[in-house]
Amino acid sequence: MSDSDQIFYDMTIKSIDIKVNQTVFETTDGLAKTFQKAISFHQVGSRGVLTVKTDGDFLFRAYPDPRLRRWPEQDIPANEDEGYFGAWSWRLDGIEDRITAKPGLIPGEGGRYIKDETDKVEIDIPPEFFQLCESRGITVEQALRGLIADVCGLQSYVNNPREDGFISNGSDERMYAKQWFDRAYFV
């Protein structure tokens, strides 16, 4: 996703026409946005986030809970001087309780998500690890976050996403990481 992509929340799929290769979305104001691409793997009536790319293509991510609505009027602004990055507000249709989460996180079913309770740790990294990560096309942070998620079995499900962004690389990776950890640091 680029900085110039346009993002629209609470968009509803109004129609999908495979024959003419067209998808029509409806805004919260009732306006239609038509795209020359049929997204057959989504259902008419699904609500979610529409990202319109600079080249005119689009991506759609359906909300895990169809009652979910973005509530930007209730967002909590960032205060960079105090190291606070703000919070986005959401609500469920028919319920006026505010759901607040890190900017960019889409809550899961019933507005659930796992809060970020991480602590910062500073560590020196040898050049060999930087080179290894570079050879795989990933950053050192991506590798360490993946390893931590695998060792701890952290998964971020659509219906209950993790605010901290930790997500396992898969079941085999979790198994091997746990075996390595238990062997290296047995009790």
PDB file of N, CA, C and O in Angstrom, residues 39 68 133 148 150 152:
ATOM      1  N   ILE A  39     -14.918  -9.170  -8.061  1.00  0.00           N
ATOM      2  CA  ILE A  39     -14.292  -9.879  -6.935  1.00  0.00           C
ATOM      3  C   ILE A  39     -15.231 -10.999  -6.489  1.00  0.00           C
ATOM      4  O   ILE A  39     -15.993 -10.860  -5.549  1.00  0.00           O
ATOM      5  N   LEU A  68     -19.685  -3.884  12.446  1.00  0.00           N
ATOM      6  CA  LEU A  68     -18.587  -2.965  12.750  1.00  0.00           C
ATOM      7  C   LEU A  68     -18.661  -1.709  11.898  1.00  0.00           C
ATOM      8  O   LEU A  68     -18.939  -1.765  10.707  1.00  0.00           O
ATOM      9  N   CYS A 133      19.238 -11.847   7.242  1.00  0.00           N
ATOM     10  CA  CYS A 133      17.894 -11.316   6.994  1.00  0.00           C
ATOM     11  C   CYS A 133      17.809 -10.689   5.607  1.00  0.00           C
ATOM     12  O   CYS A 133      16.842 -10.920   4.867  1.00  0.00           O
ATOM     13  N   ILE A 148       9.686 -14.645  17.654  1.00  0.00           N
ATOM     14  CA  ILE A 148       8.985 -14.497  18.938  1.00  0.00           C
ATOM     15  C   ILE A 148       7.559 -15.038  18.831  1.00  0.00           C
ATOM     16  O   ILE A 148       7.088 -15.773  19.702  1.00  0.00           O
ATOM     17  N   ASP A 150       6.426 -17.270  16.735  1.00  0.00           N
ATOM     18  CA  ASP A 150       6.459 -18.726  16.589  1.00  0.00           C
ATOM     19  C   ASP A 150       6.767 -19.418  17.912  1.00  0.00           C
ATOM     20  O   ASP A 150       6.097 -20.389  18.279  1.00  0.00           O
ATOM     21  N   CYS A 152       6.301 -18.362  20.925  1.00  0.00           N
ATOM     22  CA  CYS A 152       5.212 -18.155  21.891  1.00  0.00           C
ATOM     23  C   CYS A 152       3.852 -18.639  21.376  1.00  0.00           C
ATOM     24  O   CYS A 152       2.867 -18.588  22.102  1.00  0.00           O
TER      25      CYS A 152
END
